[in-house]
Each structure stands twice: as C-alpha cells, then as structure tokens.
Short mmCIF file of C-alpha atoms and ligand atoms in Angstrom, two decimals:
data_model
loop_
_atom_site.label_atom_id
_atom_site.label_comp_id
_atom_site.label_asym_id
_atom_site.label_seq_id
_atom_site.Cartn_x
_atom_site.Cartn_y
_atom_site.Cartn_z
CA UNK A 92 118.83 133.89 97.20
CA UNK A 93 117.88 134.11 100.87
CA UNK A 94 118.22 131.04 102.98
CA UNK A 95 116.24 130.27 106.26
CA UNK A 96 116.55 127.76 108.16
CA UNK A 97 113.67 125.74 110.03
CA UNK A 98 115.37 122.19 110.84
CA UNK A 99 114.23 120.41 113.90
CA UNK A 100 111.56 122.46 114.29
CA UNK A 101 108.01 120.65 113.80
CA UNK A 102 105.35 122.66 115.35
CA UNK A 103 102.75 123.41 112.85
CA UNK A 104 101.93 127.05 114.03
CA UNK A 105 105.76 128.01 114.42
CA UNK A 106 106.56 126.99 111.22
CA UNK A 107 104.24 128.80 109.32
CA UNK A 108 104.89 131.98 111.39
CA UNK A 109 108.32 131.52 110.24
CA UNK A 110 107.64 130.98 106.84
CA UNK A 111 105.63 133.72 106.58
CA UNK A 112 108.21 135.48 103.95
CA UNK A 113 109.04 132.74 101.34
CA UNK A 114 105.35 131.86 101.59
CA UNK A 115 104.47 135.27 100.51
CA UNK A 116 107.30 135.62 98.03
CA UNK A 117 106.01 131.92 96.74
CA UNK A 118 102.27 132.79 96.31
CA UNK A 119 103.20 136.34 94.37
CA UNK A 120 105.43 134.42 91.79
CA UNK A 121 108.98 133.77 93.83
CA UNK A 122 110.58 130.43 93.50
CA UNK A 123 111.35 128.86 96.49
CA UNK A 124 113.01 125.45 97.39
CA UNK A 125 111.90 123.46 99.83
CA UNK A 126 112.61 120.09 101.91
CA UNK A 127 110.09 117.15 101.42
CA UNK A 128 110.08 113.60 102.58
CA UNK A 129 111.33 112.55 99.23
CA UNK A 130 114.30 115.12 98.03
CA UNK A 131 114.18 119.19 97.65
CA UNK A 132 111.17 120.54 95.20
CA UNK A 133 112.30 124.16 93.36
CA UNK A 134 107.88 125.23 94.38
CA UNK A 135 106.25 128.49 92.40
CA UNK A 136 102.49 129.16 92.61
CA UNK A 137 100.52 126.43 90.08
CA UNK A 138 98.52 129.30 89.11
CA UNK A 139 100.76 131.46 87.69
CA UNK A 140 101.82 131.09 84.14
CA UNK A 141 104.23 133.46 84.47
CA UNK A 142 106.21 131.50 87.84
CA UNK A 143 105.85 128.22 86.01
CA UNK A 144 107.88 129.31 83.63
CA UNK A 145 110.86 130.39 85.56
CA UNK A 146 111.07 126.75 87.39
CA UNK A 147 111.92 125.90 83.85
CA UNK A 148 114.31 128.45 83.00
CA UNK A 149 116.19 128.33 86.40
CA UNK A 150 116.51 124.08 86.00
CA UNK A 151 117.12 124.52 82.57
CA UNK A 152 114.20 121.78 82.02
CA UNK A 153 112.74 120.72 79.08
CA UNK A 154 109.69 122.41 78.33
CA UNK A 155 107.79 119.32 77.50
CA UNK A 156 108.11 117.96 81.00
CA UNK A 157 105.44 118.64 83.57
CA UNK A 158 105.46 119.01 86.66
CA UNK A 159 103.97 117.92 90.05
CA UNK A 160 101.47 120.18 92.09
CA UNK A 161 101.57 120.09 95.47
CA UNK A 162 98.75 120.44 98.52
CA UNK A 163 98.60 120.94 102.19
CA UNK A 164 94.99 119.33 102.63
CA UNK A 165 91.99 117.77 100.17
CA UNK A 166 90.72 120.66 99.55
CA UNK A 167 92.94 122.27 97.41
CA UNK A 168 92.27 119.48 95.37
CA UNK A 169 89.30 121.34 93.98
CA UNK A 170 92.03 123.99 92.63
CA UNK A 171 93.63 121.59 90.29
CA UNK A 172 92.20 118.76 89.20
CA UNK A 173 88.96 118.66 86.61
CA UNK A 174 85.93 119.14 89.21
CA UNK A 175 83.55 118.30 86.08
CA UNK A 176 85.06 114.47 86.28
CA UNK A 177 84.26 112.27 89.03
CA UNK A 178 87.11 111.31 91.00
CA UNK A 179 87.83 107.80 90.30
CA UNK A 180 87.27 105.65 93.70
CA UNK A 181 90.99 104.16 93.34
CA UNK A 182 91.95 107.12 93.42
CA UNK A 183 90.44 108.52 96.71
CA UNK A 184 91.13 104.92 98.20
CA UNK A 185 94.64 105.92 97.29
CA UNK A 186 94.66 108.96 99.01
CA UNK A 187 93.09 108.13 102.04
CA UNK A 188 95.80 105.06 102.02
CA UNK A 189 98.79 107.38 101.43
CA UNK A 190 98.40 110.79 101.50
CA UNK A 191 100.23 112.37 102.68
CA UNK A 192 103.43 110.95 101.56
CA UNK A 193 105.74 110.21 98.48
CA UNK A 194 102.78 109.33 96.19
CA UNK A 195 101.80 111.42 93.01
CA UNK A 196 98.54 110.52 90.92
CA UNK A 197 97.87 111.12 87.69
CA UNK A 198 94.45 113.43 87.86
CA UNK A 199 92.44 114.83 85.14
CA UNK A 200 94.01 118.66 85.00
CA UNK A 201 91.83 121.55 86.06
CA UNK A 202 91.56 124.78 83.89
CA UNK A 203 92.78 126.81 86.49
CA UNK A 204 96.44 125.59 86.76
CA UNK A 205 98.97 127.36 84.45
CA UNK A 206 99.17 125.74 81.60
CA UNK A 207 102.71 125.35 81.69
CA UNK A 208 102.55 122.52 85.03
CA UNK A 209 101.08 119.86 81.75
CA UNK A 210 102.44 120.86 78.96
CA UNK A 211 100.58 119.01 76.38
CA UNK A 212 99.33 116.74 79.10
CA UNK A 213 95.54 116.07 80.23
CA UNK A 214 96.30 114.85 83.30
CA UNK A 215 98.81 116.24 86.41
CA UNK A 216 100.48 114.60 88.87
CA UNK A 217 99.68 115.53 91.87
CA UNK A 218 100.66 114.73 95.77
CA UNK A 219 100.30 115.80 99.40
CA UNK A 220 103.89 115.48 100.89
CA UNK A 221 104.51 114.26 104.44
CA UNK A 222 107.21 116.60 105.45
CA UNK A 223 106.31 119.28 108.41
CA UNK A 224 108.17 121.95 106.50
CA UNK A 225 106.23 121.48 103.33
CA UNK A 226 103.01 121.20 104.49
CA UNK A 227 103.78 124.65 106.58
CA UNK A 228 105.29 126.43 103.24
CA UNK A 229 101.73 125.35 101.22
CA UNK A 230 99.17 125.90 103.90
CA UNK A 231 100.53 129.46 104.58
CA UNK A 232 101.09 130.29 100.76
CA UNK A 233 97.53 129.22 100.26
CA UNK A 234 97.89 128.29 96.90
CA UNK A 235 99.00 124.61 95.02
CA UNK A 236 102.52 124.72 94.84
CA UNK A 237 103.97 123.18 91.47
CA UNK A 238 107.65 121.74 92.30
CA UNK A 239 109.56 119.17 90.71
CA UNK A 240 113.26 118.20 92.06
CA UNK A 241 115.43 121.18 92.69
CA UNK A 242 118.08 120.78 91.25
CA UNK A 243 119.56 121.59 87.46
CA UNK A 244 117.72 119.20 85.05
CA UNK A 245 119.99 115.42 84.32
CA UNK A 246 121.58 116.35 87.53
CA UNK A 247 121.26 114.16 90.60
CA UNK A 248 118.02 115.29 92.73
CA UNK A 249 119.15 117.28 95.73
CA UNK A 250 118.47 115.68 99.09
CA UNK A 251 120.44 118.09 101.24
CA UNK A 252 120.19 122.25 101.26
CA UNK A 253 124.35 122.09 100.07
CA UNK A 254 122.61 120.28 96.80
CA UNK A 255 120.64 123.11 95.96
CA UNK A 256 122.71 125.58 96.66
CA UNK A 257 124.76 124.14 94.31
CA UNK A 258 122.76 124.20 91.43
CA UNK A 259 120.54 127.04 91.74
CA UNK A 260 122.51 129.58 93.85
CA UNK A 261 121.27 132.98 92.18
CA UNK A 262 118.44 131.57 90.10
CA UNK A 263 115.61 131.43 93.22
CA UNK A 264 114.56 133.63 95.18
CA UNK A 265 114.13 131.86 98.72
CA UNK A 266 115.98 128.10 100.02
CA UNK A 267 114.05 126.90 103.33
CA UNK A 268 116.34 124.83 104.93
CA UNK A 269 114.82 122.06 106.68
CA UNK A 270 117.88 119.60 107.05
CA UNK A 271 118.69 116.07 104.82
CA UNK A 272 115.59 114.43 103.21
CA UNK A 273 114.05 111.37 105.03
CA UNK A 274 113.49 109.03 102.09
CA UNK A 275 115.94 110.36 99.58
CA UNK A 276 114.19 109.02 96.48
CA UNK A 277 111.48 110.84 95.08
CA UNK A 278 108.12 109.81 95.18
CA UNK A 279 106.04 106.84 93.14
CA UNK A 280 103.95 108.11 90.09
CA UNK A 281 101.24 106.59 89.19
CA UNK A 282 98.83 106.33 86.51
CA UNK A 283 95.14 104.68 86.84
CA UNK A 284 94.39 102.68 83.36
CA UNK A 285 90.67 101.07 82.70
CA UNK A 286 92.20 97.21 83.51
CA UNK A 287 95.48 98.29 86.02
CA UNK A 288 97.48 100.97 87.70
CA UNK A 289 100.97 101.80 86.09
CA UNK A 290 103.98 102.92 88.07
CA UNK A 291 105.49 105.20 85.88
CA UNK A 292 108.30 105.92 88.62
CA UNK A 293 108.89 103.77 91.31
CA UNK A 294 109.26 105.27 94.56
CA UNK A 295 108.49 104.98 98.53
CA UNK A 296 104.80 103.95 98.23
CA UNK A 297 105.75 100.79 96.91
CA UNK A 298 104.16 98.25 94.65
CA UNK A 299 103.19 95.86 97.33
CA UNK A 300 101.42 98.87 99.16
CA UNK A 301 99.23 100.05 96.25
CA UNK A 302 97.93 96.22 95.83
CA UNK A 303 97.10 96.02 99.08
CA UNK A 304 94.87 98.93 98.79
CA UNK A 305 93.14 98.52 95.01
CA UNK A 306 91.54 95.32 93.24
CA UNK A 307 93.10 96.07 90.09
CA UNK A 308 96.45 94.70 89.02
CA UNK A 309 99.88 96.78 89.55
CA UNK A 310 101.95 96.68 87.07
CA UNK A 311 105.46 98.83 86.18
CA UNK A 312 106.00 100.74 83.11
CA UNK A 313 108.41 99.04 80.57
CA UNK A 314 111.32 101.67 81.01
CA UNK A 315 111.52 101.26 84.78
CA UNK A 316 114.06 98.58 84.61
CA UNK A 317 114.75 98.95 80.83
CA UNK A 318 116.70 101.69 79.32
CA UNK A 319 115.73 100.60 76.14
CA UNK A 320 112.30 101.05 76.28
CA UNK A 321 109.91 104.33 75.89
CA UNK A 322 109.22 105.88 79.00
CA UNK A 323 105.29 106.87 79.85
CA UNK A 324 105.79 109.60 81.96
CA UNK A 325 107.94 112.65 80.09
CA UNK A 326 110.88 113.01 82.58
CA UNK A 327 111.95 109.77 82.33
CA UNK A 328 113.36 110.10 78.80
CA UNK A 329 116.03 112.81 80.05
CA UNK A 330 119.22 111.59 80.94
CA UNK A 331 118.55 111.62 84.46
CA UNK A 332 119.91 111.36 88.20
CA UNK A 333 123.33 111.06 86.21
CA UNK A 334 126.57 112.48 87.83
CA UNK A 335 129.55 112.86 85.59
CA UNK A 336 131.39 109.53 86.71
CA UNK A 337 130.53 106.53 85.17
CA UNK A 338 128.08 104.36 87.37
CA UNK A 339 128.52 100.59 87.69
CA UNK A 340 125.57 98.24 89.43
CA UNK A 341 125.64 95.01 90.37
CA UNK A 342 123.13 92.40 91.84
CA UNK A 343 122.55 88.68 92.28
CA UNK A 344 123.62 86.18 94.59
CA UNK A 345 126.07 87.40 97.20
CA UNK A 346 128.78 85.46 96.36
CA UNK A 347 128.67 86.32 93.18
CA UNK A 348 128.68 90.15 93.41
CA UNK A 349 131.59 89.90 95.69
CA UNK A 350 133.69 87.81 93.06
CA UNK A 351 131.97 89.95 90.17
CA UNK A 352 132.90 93.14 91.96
CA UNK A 353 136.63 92.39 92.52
CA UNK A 354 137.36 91.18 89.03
CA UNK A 355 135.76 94.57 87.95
CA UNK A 356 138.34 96.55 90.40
CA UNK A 357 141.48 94.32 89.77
CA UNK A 358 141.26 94.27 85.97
CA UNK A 359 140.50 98.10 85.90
CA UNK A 360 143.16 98.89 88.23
CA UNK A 361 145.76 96.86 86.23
CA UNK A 362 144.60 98.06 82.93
CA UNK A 363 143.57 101.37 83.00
CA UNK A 364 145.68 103.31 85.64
CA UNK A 365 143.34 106.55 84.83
CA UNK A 366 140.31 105.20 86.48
CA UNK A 367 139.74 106.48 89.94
CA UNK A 368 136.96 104.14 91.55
CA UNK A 369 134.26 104.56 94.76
CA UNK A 370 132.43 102.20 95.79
CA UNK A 371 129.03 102.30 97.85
CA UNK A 372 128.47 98.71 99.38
CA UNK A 373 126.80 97.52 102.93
CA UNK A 374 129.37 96.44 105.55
CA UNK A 375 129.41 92.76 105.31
CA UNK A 376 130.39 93.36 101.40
CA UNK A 377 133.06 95.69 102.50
CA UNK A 378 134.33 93.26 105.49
CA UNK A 379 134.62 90.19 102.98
CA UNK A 380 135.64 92.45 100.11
CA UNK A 381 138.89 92.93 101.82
CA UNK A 382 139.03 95.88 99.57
CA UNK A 383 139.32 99.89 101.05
CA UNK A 384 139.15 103.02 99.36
CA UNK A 385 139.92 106.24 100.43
CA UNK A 386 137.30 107.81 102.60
CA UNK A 387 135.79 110.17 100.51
CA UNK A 388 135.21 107.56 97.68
CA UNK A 389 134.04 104.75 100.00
CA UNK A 390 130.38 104.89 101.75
CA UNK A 391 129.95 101.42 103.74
CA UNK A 392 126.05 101.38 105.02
CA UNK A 393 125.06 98.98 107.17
CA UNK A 394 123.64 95.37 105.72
CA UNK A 395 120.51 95.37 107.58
CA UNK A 396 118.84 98.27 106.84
CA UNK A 397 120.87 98.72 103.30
CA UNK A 398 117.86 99.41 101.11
CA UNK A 399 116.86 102.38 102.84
CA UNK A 400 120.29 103.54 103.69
CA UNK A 401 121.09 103.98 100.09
CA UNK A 402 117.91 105.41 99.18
CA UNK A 403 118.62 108.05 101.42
CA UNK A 404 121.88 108.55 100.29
CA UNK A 405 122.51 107.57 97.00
CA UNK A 406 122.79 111.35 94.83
CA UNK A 407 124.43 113.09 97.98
CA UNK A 408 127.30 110.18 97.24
CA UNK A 409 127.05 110.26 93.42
CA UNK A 410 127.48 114.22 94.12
CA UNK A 411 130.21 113.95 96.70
CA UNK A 412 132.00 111.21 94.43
CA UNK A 413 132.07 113.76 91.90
CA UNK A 414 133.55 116.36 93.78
CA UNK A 415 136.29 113.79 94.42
CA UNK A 416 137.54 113.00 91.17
CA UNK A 417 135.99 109.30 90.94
CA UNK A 418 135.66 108.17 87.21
CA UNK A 419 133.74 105.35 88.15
CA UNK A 420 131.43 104.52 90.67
CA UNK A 421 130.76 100.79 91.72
CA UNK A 422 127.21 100.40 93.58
CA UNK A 423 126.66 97.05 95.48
CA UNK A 424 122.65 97.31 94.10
CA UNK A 425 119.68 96.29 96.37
CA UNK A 426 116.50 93.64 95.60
CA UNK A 427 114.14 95.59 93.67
CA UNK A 428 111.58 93.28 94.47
CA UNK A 429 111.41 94.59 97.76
CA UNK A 430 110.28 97.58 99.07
CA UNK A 431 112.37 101.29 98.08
CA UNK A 432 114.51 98.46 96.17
CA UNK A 433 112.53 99.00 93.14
CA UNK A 434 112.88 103.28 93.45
CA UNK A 435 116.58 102.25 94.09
CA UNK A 436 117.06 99.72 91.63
CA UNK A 437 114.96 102.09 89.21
CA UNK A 438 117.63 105.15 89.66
CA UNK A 439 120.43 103.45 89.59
CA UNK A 440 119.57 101.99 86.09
CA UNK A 441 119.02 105.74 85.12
CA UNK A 442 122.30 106.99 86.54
CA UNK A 443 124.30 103.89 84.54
CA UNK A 444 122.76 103.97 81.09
CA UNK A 445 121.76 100.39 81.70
CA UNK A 446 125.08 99.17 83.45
CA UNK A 447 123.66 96.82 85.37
CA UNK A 448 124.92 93.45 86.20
CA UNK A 449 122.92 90.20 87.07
CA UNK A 450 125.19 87.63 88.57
CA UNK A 451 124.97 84.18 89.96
O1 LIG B 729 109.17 113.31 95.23
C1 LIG B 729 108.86 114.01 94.27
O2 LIG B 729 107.98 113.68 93.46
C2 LIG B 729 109.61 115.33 94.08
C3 LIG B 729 109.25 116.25 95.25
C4 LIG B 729 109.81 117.63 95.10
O3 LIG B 729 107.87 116.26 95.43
N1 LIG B 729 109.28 115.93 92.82
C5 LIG B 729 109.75 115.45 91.64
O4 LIG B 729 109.38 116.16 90.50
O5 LIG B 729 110.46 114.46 91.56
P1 LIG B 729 110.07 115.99 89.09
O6 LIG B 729 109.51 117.05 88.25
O7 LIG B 729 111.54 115.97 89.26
O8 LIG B 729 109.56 114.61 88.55
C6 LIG B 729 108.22 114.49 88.11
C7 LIG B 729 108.06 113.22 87.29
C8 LIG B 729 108.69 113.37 85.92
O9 LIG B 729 109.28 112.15 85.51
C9 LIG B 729 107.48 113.73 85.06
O10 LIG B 729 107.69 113.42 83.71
C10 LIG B 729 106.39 112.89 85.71
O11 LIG B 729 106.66 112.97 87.09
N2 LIG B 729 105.07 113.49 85.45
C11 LIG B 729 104.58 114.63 85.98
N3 LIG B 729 103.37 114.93 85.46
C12 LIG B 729 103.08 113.96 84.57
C13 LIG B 729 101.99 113.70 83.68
N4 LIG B 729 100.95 114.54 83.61
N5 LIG B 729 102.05 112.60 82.91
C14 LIG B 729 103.12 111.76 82.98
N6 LIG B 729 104.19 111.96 83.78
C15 LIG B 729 104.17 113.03 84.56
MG1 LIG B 730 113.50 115.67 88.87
#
C-alpha cells in the first residue's frame, strides 16, 4: 500500500496535481482509500466489475450489500443513475439543498455501473461529498467512484488514516491521507417513497433539514432505533460499528443517568472483578460523577458541544478502548431528537445490540 499525504492542503488545483497517481491507479481498477467529511471510503472505479469486486474481497463484505457511488459535480450523474427516468423533483431539491455533503439518495441505477455497486438492487445510493480531498481524488479520476466505509466489514468505520491502516494494510493499493474526518458519522441515506421520504441511516443531513426542504413527510426506518426490527437498507442487518468490548448507553434525565451510571460501575466493580470499564461522558457528567478512569479508557468531551464531539469521535474511542483492554464501554448517549443525535444515537444502538437505557 502506498500512503500520501495531502492534509491541510485545500487548493483545488494542488490537490489534484498531487493526486495525480492514486487517481490514475483508481480509474484503471486500484483501490484507494480516501478521507471524506463523514469517515474514510475504500473508492474503486463504479464502472468496473472487476474493481467492485475487490472492495468486497479486501472488507470481507457481504456480497449482498451495495454500495455508494460517489461524484465530483452533477454531471456525472448522467453516468449512474437511469437517464430514461425523470429525476424526481425531491430529489434535485435535495441536491441543490445538500450536495455536496453527507447525504446519499436512493436513485434509479444506470446500466452502466458494475453490477456489483447494487447487487440485486434497482436503485443506488449515491452522494457528492464535501471534503476538498475527495472531490480532488474524483474530479481527476474522472470516473464515479463507488466507496463504502474503509474499514473491515462489522468493524468500527475508520475516521482517522491509523484506522485504515489497520484494517486494510496490504489489501489496497493507495491510502490518501487527508487527516481526522470532520463529522465522524457517515452520511444520511435516504429513500424517496410515493407518500414520504425514509431515512434508512441517520446521519449529518438531519431529519429536521430534509423537512425543511420537501413537502412530504420524513419519517425513520423501523430498525434505526430498534434492533429488533428489519432493516430497509442491506448494511444495516450486519453486525455493525461493533468493537469487541461490550457497549453500554444510557439516556434520560440527567440526574438520572448520573445515578443510573454509578450503580452500573459500583455493582460491576464489586461483582465481577474481570470487567475493565471506559467511559465516554461530557465534562459536567464527569465533574459530578466523581468517578476517574485511567486515561486511555476515559474520553471527557465538553457538555456544550457534546453531540458533535462524540460524533466525531465515537469509533476512534471504541477502537482505542479496544486496544486498551476495556471489556465494557459505558457511553453517556446524546438526544437523538436533535441534530447528529439521531446518527449518534442510531450507532450506538448498533454497536450495543440494543443496550440502551432510558432513565428518569
Ligand atoms: O458517509 C458515507 O456514506 C461513507 C463515505 C465513505 O461516503 N460511506 C459509507 O458506505 O458509509 P457503506 O457502504 O459503509 O454504507 C452504505 C449504506 C449501507 O448500509 C447500505 O446497505 C446502504 O447504504 N445502501 C447502499 N445502497 C443501497 C441501496 N441501493 N438500497 C438500500 N440501501 C443501500
Ligand atoms: Mg460501512
């Protein structure tokens, strides 16, 4: 794998002159990860049968899950979606609204696009990302890049070049190395029904922000804060953003997640001496908690901006936490009524099989 790195650097033209190689290697049927706004995408040439496949076989993904194609500008759009089907006018509203950025639409699929991006699918998700490096890496490959997170499939997504490396180290062919991801959660998906639009994934174009931009209602899929419930969109079936640690969520009134929280520590500390616990709380919690861990299973973000702060975070800590030993890790959860809350709330009900706690 060869690694180059671009961080800091913004300028449209001296990216793509120094991208020149990986864009090359990535149009001719190289894999090559790349930074977004969102987390790292593992990108190969939409195309190409033949690179589709090996996004599959270096993640180890299931072949029934598709992926998401990516585009500098509109036009590409002509190069993936069904040009004999009139763009819905949500849609475009949609785009014009968002794009770029972290949201992916559900698009009648055009007969060029390897088969292998929609398995068994008619539509693909699709989405322009907002991240200088990205949009450099398409426009100079000149072809719609099919990524999905880049890292090895149930693991958590990588937000961070160290993640990939990790988990793909000899299976690609080029890492651009564009620092830590922005948002850290990846992006909404959305699907356009005849009476609503259904977030299939949560993510940073919230639900609030899609209303504001469509008549039609917004609803969430029934999985999103359900395990128990079929998912819509493939990839959500997978045990998914999962370290190996047991994950622990709670949310409610504050008081009540503080005394929740402590019981949780006090009895597992006196009855189980085996468990080694992190915790990932906003300072406040931590200052009333009265409670410290050692450093490197403790991540206090600050209260006021604690939403984003742990979307931006979150699977570089579950990762880390791993790496330290913790058996169980207790997240101080977020309102997922509220803006990335609901991506937030979403993965952390993924990573805990469900153990989620409503108190007070
Ligand atoms: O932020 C992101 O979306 C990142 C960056 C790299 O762009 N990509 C990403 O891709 O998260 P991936 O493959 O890890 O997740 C794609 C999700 C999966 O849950 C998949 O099942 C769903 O989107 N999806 C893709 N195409 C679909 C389709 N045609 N129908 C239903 N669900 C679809
Ligand atoms: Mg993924």
């Amino acid at each position: 794998m060869r690694r180059l790195t671009v961080a800091g650097i913004r300028h449209e033209a001296q990216l793509r002159e120094m991208l020149r190689e990986p864009a090359q290697s990535l149009r001719r049927g190289g894999l090559v990860a790349f930074p977004t706004e969102t987390v790292y995408g593992l990108g190969a040439n939409a195309l190409e049968e033949e690179a589709v496949r090996r996004i599959f076989a270096a993640k180890e993904r299931p072949r029934d899950n598709p992926l998401i194609v990516h585009i500098a500008d509109d036009a590409k759009l002509r190069d993936v979606i069904d040009e004999n089907q009139p763009l819905h006018e949500d849609a475009v509203r949609l785009m014009r609204a968002f794009w770029p950025g972290p949201l992916t639409l559900l698009l009648p699929a055009g007969a060029r696009l390897a088969p292998s991006v929609h398995p068994g699918q008619p539509l693909v998700g699709v989405r322009m990302p907002d991240h200088p490096v990205a949009r450099a890496l398409i426009a100079e490959a000149g072809v719609p890049v099919a990524a999905p997170s880049a890292n090895r499939s149930g693991r958590p997504s990588p937000t961070t070049p160290d993640d990939v490396v990790a988990d793909l180290d000899g299976r690609i062919d080029w890492l651009v190395d564009g620092g830590p991801c922005p948002i850290g959660v990846e992006s909404t998906v959305l699907l356009l029904e005849p009476d609503c639009a259904r977030i299939l994934r949560p993510g940073g174009v919230t639900q609030e922000m899609i209303a504001s931009v469509i008549d039609r209602p917004v609803l969430y899929a029934a999985d999103v804060f359900d395990v128990a419930s079929a998912p819509l969109a493939p990839g959500m079936k997978y045990r998914h953003y999962a370290p190996n640690a047991r994950v622990h969520v709670w949310w409610g009134e504050p008081e009540a997640i503080d005394e929740a929280m402590r019981a949780f520590l006090l009895e597992a500390v006196q009855d189980d001496d085996l468990m080694v616990p992190a915790l990932i709380a906003p300072d406040d919690f931590v200052r009333r908690f009265g409670w410290a861990l050692s450093d490197e299973r403790q991540a206090v973000l600050p209260a006021d901006t604690y939403a984003e702060e742990l979307a931006r975070h979150l699977y570089r800590l579950l990762r880390a936490f791993d790496g330290a030993g913790a058996t169980d890790v207790l997240v101080h959860g977020v309102d997922p009524t509220h803006g990335v809350g609901a991506a937030v709330m979403n993965r952390l009900y993924k990573a805990s099989a469900g153990r989620v706690r409503w108190v007070g």
